Amino acid sequence: MTYFKNINKITFEGPSSNNPLAYKYYNPEETINGKRMEDFMRFAVSYWHTFTGEGTDPFGQATMVRPYNKLSGLDLAKARVEASFEFFEKLDVPYFCFHDYDIAPETDNLSETFKNLDAIVAMIKDYMKTSKTKLLWNTANMFSHPRWLHGAATAPNADVFAYAAAKVKKGLEVGKELGSENYVFWGGREGYETLLNTNMKLELDNLARFFHMAKDYANEIGFDAQFLIEPKPKEPTKHQYDFDVATGMAFLQQYGLQDVFKFNIEANHATLAGHTFEHELHVARINGMLGSVDANQGDPLLGWDTDEFPTDLYSTTLAMYEIIKNDGLGTGGLNFDAKVRRGSFDPEDLFHAHIAGMDAFAIGTKVAQRLLEDRVLEDFIADRYSSFTSGIGLDIVEGKANFHSLEKHALGLGEITNKSGRQEFLKATLNKYILEAYATVLK
Ligand code: XUL
Ligand code: CO
């Protein structure tokens, strides 16, 4: 059966194309940083938003028109797999990601849930034999079912902790079976609502115990995927333990897990934490912990995780700036943890959304690459900190200074002169690069 009937394979037609179902800027064959764009960007489709998402919101029912809407149970799950591989092929995308709960129906009986999962995993494995699309990461949903209402690995109930362990154990086996390159831990309800009923120390200790056990088991079965923590400050809980990269890093270091994990950074989670997307990427990068990206964007007028497809060129440019400086994402990729709006209910909208996101990141990549080639920010920043390359500054950096030598230096100073930070000039320069990138590709 064909699910996306009127859609042909999406190809690169270039910026002058007026075909809405074509890539204008994302050219998989073009080279970025010495690699094919496809291999450098490593785009992924997220199964939950694209195939499982129904368009519900707290006020309204499902709106998405999908060819498999009338099916249920395993039949629905199977139809979604068929549709997904047709979608991957038509979009020509190299990766996908899923939660266990997205691909197979979960029941109250764990063995039955595992049986459902096995059936669908076998089907996916079969499709993967002939598809170019690989699994970027999988994860376990430990937040939707009512059993997780107080958390999973941080639940106050040891039975829930054990249930979560069983789910992740299975998830690691599934990851190995499908050759997943990463395994993600987003702390769905790993946080708390009020200290009046919470033993935070025990919850954090347990979370660390859980992660150590997960790594031990992955080692035991020879599953060498990169483990990733996906920080988020709030939603669904009021205080999520993996608030942001810095908080996540402190936790990992505290519990001896810093060599086990890297971070999967989501744009909308960064903004919910009061940071920019590039801030989170930067913090992870300078600490050697930038693993993967959930590409989306929030809405500055709304205070929640709106998971919109990324179209903001400033954001994609500054994100790709960090990613190029990181020499790419290693085993990670750019996963569209993004959903079409409730009113964009046609199957065709799924294509428009992904094309918009891939093109926005492709433009961002081109601009970022030029900024780096011309060393626009690099040289400015180097000059701004040049006082640390000689004299007393070099002494500080090389560990040769102490409070005696610094006091002596300070006493000998006349009036201190500072240099302007030139923010407005730099922002105008960024505008110039974005516009020039357009002008050159449009020529
Ligand atoms: C939720 C979120 C998740 C994770 C995977 O905000 O981003 O979909 O990406 O569990
Ligand atoms: Co995410």
Coordinates of C-alpha atoms and ligand atoms in Angstrom, one line a residue:
M1 CA 0.0 0.0 0.0
T2 CA 1.1 3.6 -0.7
Y3 CA 0.5 6.0 2.1
F4 CA 1.7 9.3 0.7
K5 CA 0.2 9.0 -2.7
N6 CA 0.8 12.3 -4.4
I7 CA 4.3 12.8 -3.2
N8 CA 7.4 11.8 -5.2
K9 CA 10.9 11.6 -3.8
I10 CA 12.0 15.0 -2.6
T11 CA 15.2 16.1 -4.4
F12 CA 17.5 19.1 -4.3
E13 CA 16.3 21.6 -7.0
G14 CA 18.2 24.7 -5.8
P15 CA 17.1 28.1 -4.6
S16 CA 15.5 29.1 -7.9
S17 CA 13.0 26.2 -7.8
N18 CA 9.4 27.1 -7.2
N19 CA 8.5 23.5 -6.4
P20 CA 7.3 23.5 -2.8
L21 CA 8.1 19.8 -2.5
A22 CA 11.9 20.2 -3.3
Y23 CA 14.9 21.1 -1.3
K24 CA 16.1 24.6 -2.1
Y25 CA 19.2 24.7 0.1
Y26 CA 19.8 21.2 1.5
N27 CA 21.9 19.4 -1.1
P28 CA 23.0 16.1 0.4
E29 CA 25.9 15.9 -2.0
E30 CA 27.4 19.4 -1.3
T31 CA 30.4 19.4 1.0
I32 CA 30.5 20.9 4.4
N33 CA 33.7 20.7 6.5
G34 CA 35.1 18.1 4.1
K35 CA 32.0 15.9 4.4
R36 CA 28.8 15.4 2.3
M37 CA 26.1 17.5 3.8
E38 CA 24.0 14.4 4.4
D39 CA 26.8 12.8 6.4
F40 CA 27.6 16.0 8.2
M41 CA 24.0 17.0 9.2
R42 CA 22.7 13.5 9.8
F43 CA 19.0 14.5 9.8
A44 CA 16.6 12.3 11.6
V45 CA 12.8 12.0 11.7
S46 CA 11.2 11.5 15.1
Y47 CA 8.6 8.8 15.0
W48 CA 6.5 10.2 17.8
H49 CA 5.6 13.5 16.3
T50 CA 5.5 12.3 12.7
F51 CA 3.7 9.0 12.8
T52 CA 2.2 8.7 16.3
G53 CA 1.3 12.3 17.0
E54 CA -2.4 13.0 16.5
G55 CA -2.6 16.7 16.9
T56 CA -4.3 16.6 20.4
D57 CA -3.8 19.5 22.8
P58 CA -5.2 20.0 26.3
F59 CA -8.3 21.6 24.8
G60 CA -8.9 19.5 21.7
Q61 CA -9.1 16.1 20.1
A62 CA -7.0 14.6 17.4
T63 CA -6.9 16.5 14.1
M64 CA -4.3 14.7 12.0
V65 CA -5.6 13.1 8.8
R66 CA -3.5 9.9 8.4
P67 CA -4.2 6.9 6.1
Y68 CA -4.0 4.6 9.1
N69 CA -6.4 6.5 11.4
K70 CA -9.1 3.8 11.4
L71 CA -6.7 1.0 12.6
S72 CA -5.8 0.1 16.1
G73 CA -3.5 -2.1 18.2
L74 CA -0.8 -4.0 16.3
D75 CA -2.5 -3.3 13.0
L76 CA -2.0 0.4 13.5
A77 CA 1.6 -0.1 14.7
K78 CA 2.4 -2.1 11.5
A79 CA 0.7 0.4 9.2
R80 CA 2.8 3.2 10.8
V81 CA 6.0 1.2 10.2
E82 CA 5.0 0.8 6.5
A83 CA 4.2 4.5 6.2
S84 CA 7.3 5.6 8.0
F85 CA 9.7 3.8 5.7
E86 CA 7.8 5.2 2.7
F87 CA 8.2 8.6 4.3
F88 CA 11.9 8.1 5.0
E89 CA 12.5 7.1 1.4
K90 CA 10.6 9.9 -0.1
L91 CA 12.2 12.5 2.2
D92 CA 15.6 10.8 1.5
V93 CA 16.5 11.1 5.2
P94 CA 19.4 9.1 6.7
Y95 CA 18.1 8.5 10.3
F96 CA 15.0 8.1 12.5
C97 CA 14.5 8.0 16.3
F98 CA 11.7 6.4 18.4
H99 CA 10.5 5.7 22.0
D100 CA 9.4 2.0 22.5
Y101 CA 5.9 3.4 23.2
D102 CA 5.7 5.1 19.8
I103 CA 6.3 2.0 17.7
A104 CA 4.3 -0.7 19.6
P105 CA 1.2 -0.8 21.8
E106 CA 1.9 -0.9 25.5
T107 CA -0.4 -2.9 27.8
D108 CA -0.5 -3.3 31.5
N109 CA 1.3 -6.6 31.1
L110 CA 5.0 -6.2 30.6
S111 CA 5.6 -9.5 28.9
E112 CA 2.8 -8.7 26.5
T113 CA 4.2 -5.3 25.9
F114 CA 7.6 -6.8 25.1
K115 CA 5.9 -9.3 22.7
N116 CA 4.3 -6.4 20.8
L117 CA 7.7 -4.6 20.7
D118 CA 9.5 -7.7 19.4
A119 CA 7.0 -8.1 16.6
I120 CA 7.4 -4.5 15.5
V121 CA 11.2 -4.5 15.9
A122 CA 11.4 -7.5 13.7
M123 CA 9.3 -5.7 11.1
I124 CA 11.5 -2.6 11.3
K125 CA 14.6 -4.7 11.1
D126 CA 13.3 -6.2 7.9
Y127 CA 12.6 -2.8 6.4
M128 CA 16.0 -1.6 7.4
K129 CA 17.7 -4.3 5.3
T130 CA 16.7 -2.5 2.1
S131 CA 16.3 1.1 3.4
K132 CA 19.2 3.5 3.7
T133 CA 17.6 5.0 6.8
K134 CA 19.3 4.0 10.0
L135 CA 18.4 4.4 13.7
L136 CA 20.0 7.4 15.2
W137 CA 18.7 6.7 18.7
N138 CA 16.0 4.9 20.6
T139 CA 14.7 5.5 24.1
A140 CA 12.0 4.3 26.5
N141 CA 8.9 6.2 27.3
M142 CA 8.6 6.3 31.0
F143 CA 6.3 9.3 31.4
S144 CA 3.0 8.6 29.6
H145 CA 1.4 5.6 31.5
P146 CA -0.1 6.4 34.9
R147 CA 2.5 4.1 36.6
W148 CA 5.1 6.9 36.0
L149 CA 3.1 9.6 37.7
H150 CA 5.8 10.1 40.4
G151 CA 8.7 9.4 38.1
A152 CA 10.6 6.3 36.9
A153 CA 14.2 6.0 38.1
T154 CA 13.4 8.7 40.6
A155 CA 10.1 7.3 41.8
P156 CA 9.4 6.9 45.5
N157 CA 8.3 3.3 44.7
A158 CA 11.0 0.6 44.2
D159 CA 8.6 -1.4 42.0
V160 CA 8.4 1.5 39.6
F161 CA 12.2 1.7 39.6
A162 CA 12.4 -2.0 38.7
Y163 CA 9.8 -1.6 36.0
A164 CA 11.8 1.3 34.5
A165 CA 14.9 -0.9 34.6
A166 CA 13.1 -3.7 32.7
K167 CA 12.0 -1.2 30.1
V168 CA 15.5 0.3 29.6
K169 CA 17.0 -3.2 29.6
K170 CA 14.7 -4.1 26.7
G171 CA 15.4 -0.7 25.1
L172 CA 19.1 -1.5 25.1
E173 CA 18.5 -4.9 23.5
V174 CA 16.3 -3.3 20.9
G175 CA 18.9 -0.7 20.2
K176 CA 21.5 -3.4 19.7
E177 CA 19.2 -5.4 17.5
L178 CA 18.6 -2.4 15.2
G179 CA 22.1 -1.0 15.3
S180 CA 21.2 2.2 17.0
E181 CA 24.1 4.6 17.2
N182 CA 23.0 6.3 20.5
Y183 CA 20.7 5.6 23.4
V184 CA 18.8 8.6 24.9
F185 CA 17.6 9.3 28.4
W186 CA 15.3 12.2 28.6
G187 CA 14.1 12.5 32.2
G188 CA 10.4 12.6 31.4
R189 CA 9.1 12.8 35.0
E190 CA 12.5 12.6 36.7
G191 CA 12.0 15.6 38.9
Y192 CA 9.6 16.8 41.6
E193 CA 6.6 18.9 42.3
T194 CA 7.1 19.8 46.0
L195 CA 9.8 19.3 48.6
L196 CA 7.1 18.7 51.1
N197 CA 7.0 15.0 49.9
T198 CA 10.3 14.5 48.3
N199 CA 13.6 12.9 49.3
M200 CA 15.7 14.6 46.6
K201 CA 19.0 13.1 47.8
L202 CA 17.6 9.5 47.5
E203 CA 16.0 10.3 44.1
L204 CA 19.3 11.6 42.7
D205 CA 21.3 8.7 44.1
N206 CA 18.8 6.3 42.6
L207 CA 19.0 8.1 39.2
A208 CA 22.7 7.7 39.2
R209 CA 22.4 4.0 40.3
F210 CA 20.0 3.5 37.4
F211 CA 22.4 5.0 34.9
H212 CA 25.3 2.9 36.1
M213 CA 23.2 -0.2 35.8
A214 CA 22.1 0.7 32.3
K215 CA 25.8 1.2 31.2
D216 CA 26.8 -2.1 32.9
Y217 CA 24.0 -3.9 31.0
A218 CA 24.9 -2.2 27.7
N219 CA 28.5 -3.4 28.2
E220 CA 27.3 -6.9 29.1
I221 CA 25.4 -7.3 25.8
G222 CA 28.1 -5.5 23.8
F223 CA 25.9 -2.5 22.8
D224 CA 28.4 0.3 22.4
A225 CA 26.0 3.2 21.4
Q226 CA 26.8 6.6 22.8
F227 CA 24.6 7.3 25.9
L228 CA 23.0 10.7 25.8
I229 CA 21.2 12.8 28.5
E230 CA 18.6 15.3 27.1
P231 CA 18.3 18.2 29.6
K232 CA 15.0 20.0 30.1
P233 CA 14.2 22.4 33.0
K234 CA 10.5 21.8 33.5
E235 CA 7.5 20.2 31.9
P236 CA 6.0 17.8 32.8
T237 CA 7.5 18.2 36.3
K238 CA 8.0 21.6 37.9
H239 CA 11.6 20.9 38.7
Q240 CA 13.3 18.5 36.2
Y241 CA 16.6 17.1 37.6
D242 CA 18.4 17.5 34.2
F243 CA 17.7 21.2 34.1
D244 CA 20.3 22.2 31.6
V245 CA 23.8 21.1 30.4
A246 CA 25.6 22.7 33.3
T247 CA 23.3 21.0 35.9
G248 CA 23.5 17.7 34.0
M249 CA 27.3 17.9 34.0
A250 CA 27.5 18.5 37.7
F251 CA 25.3 15.5 38.3
L252 CA 27.4 13.3 36.0
Q253 CA 30.6 14.4 37.7
Q254 CA 29.2 14.0 41.2
Y255 CA 28.3 10.3 40.4
G256 CA 31.3 9.3 38.2
L257 CA 29.2 9.2 35.0
Q258 CA 31.0 11.9 33.1
D259 CA 32.7 9.5 30.7
V260 CA 29.6 7.5 30.1
F261 CA 27.3 10.3 28.7
K262 CA 27.2 13.2 26.3
F263 CA 24.3 15.5 25.8
N264 CA 21.4 15.5 23.4
I265 CA 20.5 19.2 23.2
E266 CA 17.0 20.4 22.3
A267 CA 16.5 24.0 21.2
N268 CA 13.2 24.4 22.9
H269 CA 14.5 22.9 26.1
A270 CA 17.3 25.4 26.1
T271 CA 15.0 28.3 25.7
L272 CA 12.7 26.9 28.5
A273 CA 15.8 26.9 30.7
G274 CA 16.3 30.6 30.0
H275 CA 19.2 30.0 27.7
T276 CA 19.7 30.3 23.9
F277 CA 20.0 27.1 21.9
E278 CA 23.6 28.1 21.1
H279 CA 24.4 28.6 24.8
E280 CA 23.6 25.0 25.5
L281 CA 25.5 23.7 22.5
H282 CA 28.5 25.9 23.5
V283 CA 28.6 24.7 27.1
A284 CA 28.4 21.1 25.9
R285 CA 31.0 21.7 23.2
I286 CA 33.7 23.4 25.3
N287 CA 33.4 20.5 27.8
G288 CA 33.7 17.8 25.1
M289 CA 30.1 16.6 25.7
L290 CA 28.1 17.7 22.6
G291 CA 26.6 14.5 21.4
S292 CA 23.4 15.1 19.4
V293 CA 20.7 17.7 18.8
D294 CA 16.9 17.7 18.9
A295 CA 16.2 20.3 16.3
N296 CA 13.1 22.4 16.8
Q297 CA 12.2 25.9 18.1
G298 CA 9.9 27.3 20.7
D299 CA 7.7 30.4 20.5
P300 CA 9.0 33.5 22.4
L301 CA 5.3 34.4 23.2
L302 CA 4.5 31.0 24.8
G303 CA 6.1 29.6 27.8
W304 CA 6.0 25.9 27.0
D305 CA 7.6 23.3 24.8
T306 CA 5.9 24.0 21.5
D307 CA 8.3 21.8 19.5
E308 CA 7.9 23.8 16.2
F309 CA 9.9 22.9 13.1
P310 CA 13.0 25.1 13.0
T311 CA 12.8 27.9 10.5
D312 CA 14.7 30.7 12.4
L313 CA 17.9 31.3 10.4
Y314 CA 19.7 33.2 13.2
S315 CA 19.2 30.2 15.5
T316 CA 20.2 27.6 12.8
T317 CA 23.2 29.7 11.9
L318 CA 24.5 30.0 15.5
A319 CA 23.7 26.3 16.2
M320 CA 25.6 25.2 13.1
Y321 CA 28.4 27.5 14.1
E322 CA 28.8 25.4 17.3
I323 CA 28.4 22.2 15.5
I324 CA 31.0 22.9 12.9
K325 CA 33.4 24.1 15.6
N326 CA 32.7 20.7 17.3
D327 CA 33.7 19.1 14.0
G328 CA 30.2 17.7 13.6
L329 CA 28.2 15.5 16.0
G330 CA 30.1 12.2 15.9
T331 CA 27.5 9.5 16.2
G332 CA 24.8 12.1 16.9
G333 CA 22.6 14.0 14.4
L334 CA 20.0 16.6 13.9
N335 CA 16.7 15.0 15.0
F336 CA 13.5 16.9 14.3
D337 CA 11.9 16.6 17.6
A338 CA 9.2 18.8 16.1
K339 CA 5.6 18.6 15.2
V340 CA 3.4 20.2 12.6
R341 CA 0.8 22.6 14.1
R342 CA -2.6 21.2 14.9
G343 CA -4.1 23.1 11.9
S344 CA -1.5 21.5 9.5
F345 CA -3.3 18.2 9.4
D346 CA -2.6 17.0 5.9
P347 CA 0.0 14.2 5.4
E348 CA 1.6 16.6 2.9
D349 CA 2.4 19.1 5.7
L350 CA 4.8 16.5 7.2
F351 CA 6.9 16.9 4.0
H352 CA 6.7 20.7 4.0
A353 CA 7.7 20.8 7.7
H354 CA 10.8 18.6 7.2
I355 CA 11.8 20.4 4.0
A356 CA 11.5 23.7 5.9
G357 CA 13.6 22.4 8.7
M358 CA 16.3 20.8 6.6
D359 CA 16.6 23.9 4.4
A360 CA 16.8 26.2 7.4
F361 CA 19.7 24.2 8.8
A362 CA 21.4 24.0 5.4
I363 CA 21.3 27.8 5.1
G364 CA 22.5 28.1 8.7
T365 CA 25.4 25.7 7.8
K366 CA 26.5 27.8 4.8
V367 CA 26.4 31.0 6.8
A368 CA 28.2 29.5 9.7
Q369 CA 30.9 28.0 7.5
R370 CA 31.6 31.4 5.9
L371 CA 31.7 33.1 9.2
L372 CA 34.3 30.5 10.3
E373 CA 36.3 30.6 7.1
D374 CA 36.5 34.4 7.3
R375 CA 37.3 34.1 11.1
V376 CA 34.9 37.0 11.7
L377 CA 34.0 36.2 15.3
E378 CA 37.2 34.1 15.9
D379 CA 39.5 37.1 15.2
F380 CA 37.3 39.5 17.1
I381 CA 37.2 37.3 20.2
A382 CA 41.0 36.5 19.9
D383 CA 41.7 40.3 19.9
R384 CA 39.3 40.9 22.8
Y385 CA 41.2 38.5 25.0
S386 CA 44.7 39.4 23.7
S387 CA 45.8 40.7 27.1
F388 CA 46.1 37.1 28.1
T389 CA 48.7 36.2 25.5
S390 CA 51.6 38.2 26.9
G391 CA 52.9 39.8 30.1
I392 CA 50.8 39.4 33.3
G393 CA 47.9 37.9 31.3
L394 CA 50.1 35.1 30.0
D395 CA 51.4 34.6 33.6
I396 CA 47.8 34.1 34.8
V397 CA 47.0 31.6 32.0
E398 CA 50.3 29.7 32.6
G399 CA 49.7 29.5 36.3
K400 CA 52.8 31.7 37.1
A401 CA 50.8 34.5 38.7
N402 CA 49.8 34.8 42.4
F403 CA 48.1 37.5 44.5
H404 CA 51.6 39.0 45.3
S405 CA 52.6 39.4 41.6
L406 CA 49.1 40.6 40.7
E407 CA 49.0 43.2 43.4
K408 CA 52.4 44.4 42.3
H409 CA 51.2 44.7 38.7
A410 CA 48.0 46.5 39.8
L411 CA 49.8 49.0 41.9
G412 CA 52.0 49.9 38.9
L413 CA 49.0 50.6 36.6
G414 CA 47.7 54.0 35.6
E415 CA 44.1 54.4 34.5
I416 CA 42.8 51.1 33.0
T417 CA 41.5 51.3 29.4
N418 CA 38.8 48.9 28.2
K419 CA 37.8 48.2 24.7
S420 CA 34.2 48.2 23.3
G421 CA 32.5 44.8 23.0
R422 CA 30.9 46.0 19.7
Q423 CA 27.8 43.9 20.0
E424 CA 25.7 45.9 17.6
F425 CA 28.5 45.9 15.0
L426 CA 28.8 42.1 15.3
K427 CA 25.0 41.6 15.0
A428 CA 25.0 43.8 11.8
T429 CA 27.9 41.6 10.5
L430 CA 25.9 38.5 11.2
N431 CA 23.0 40.0 9.2
K432 CA 25.4 40.8 6.4
Y433 CA 26.6 37.2 6.2
I434 CA 23.1 35.8 6.2
L435 CA 22.0 38.2 3.4
E436 CA 25.2 37.6 1.4
A437 CA 24.7 33.8 1.7
Y438 CA 21.3 34.4 0.1
A439 CA 22.7 36.6 -2.6
T440 CA 25.4 34.1 -3.6
V441 CA 23.2 31.0 -3.6
L442 CA 20.5 32.9 -5.4
K443 CA 22.9 34.1 -8.2
Ligands
XUL1 C1 10.3 15.9 25.4 C2 11.3 15.4 24.5 C3 11.4 14.0 24.3 C4 12.7 13.4 24.1 C5 12.8 11.9 24.0 O1 10.3 17.3 25.6 O2 12.1 16.2 24.0 O3 10.6 13.7 23.1 O4 13.4 13.9 23.0 O5 12.2 11.3 25.1
CO2 CO 13.6 16.0 22.6

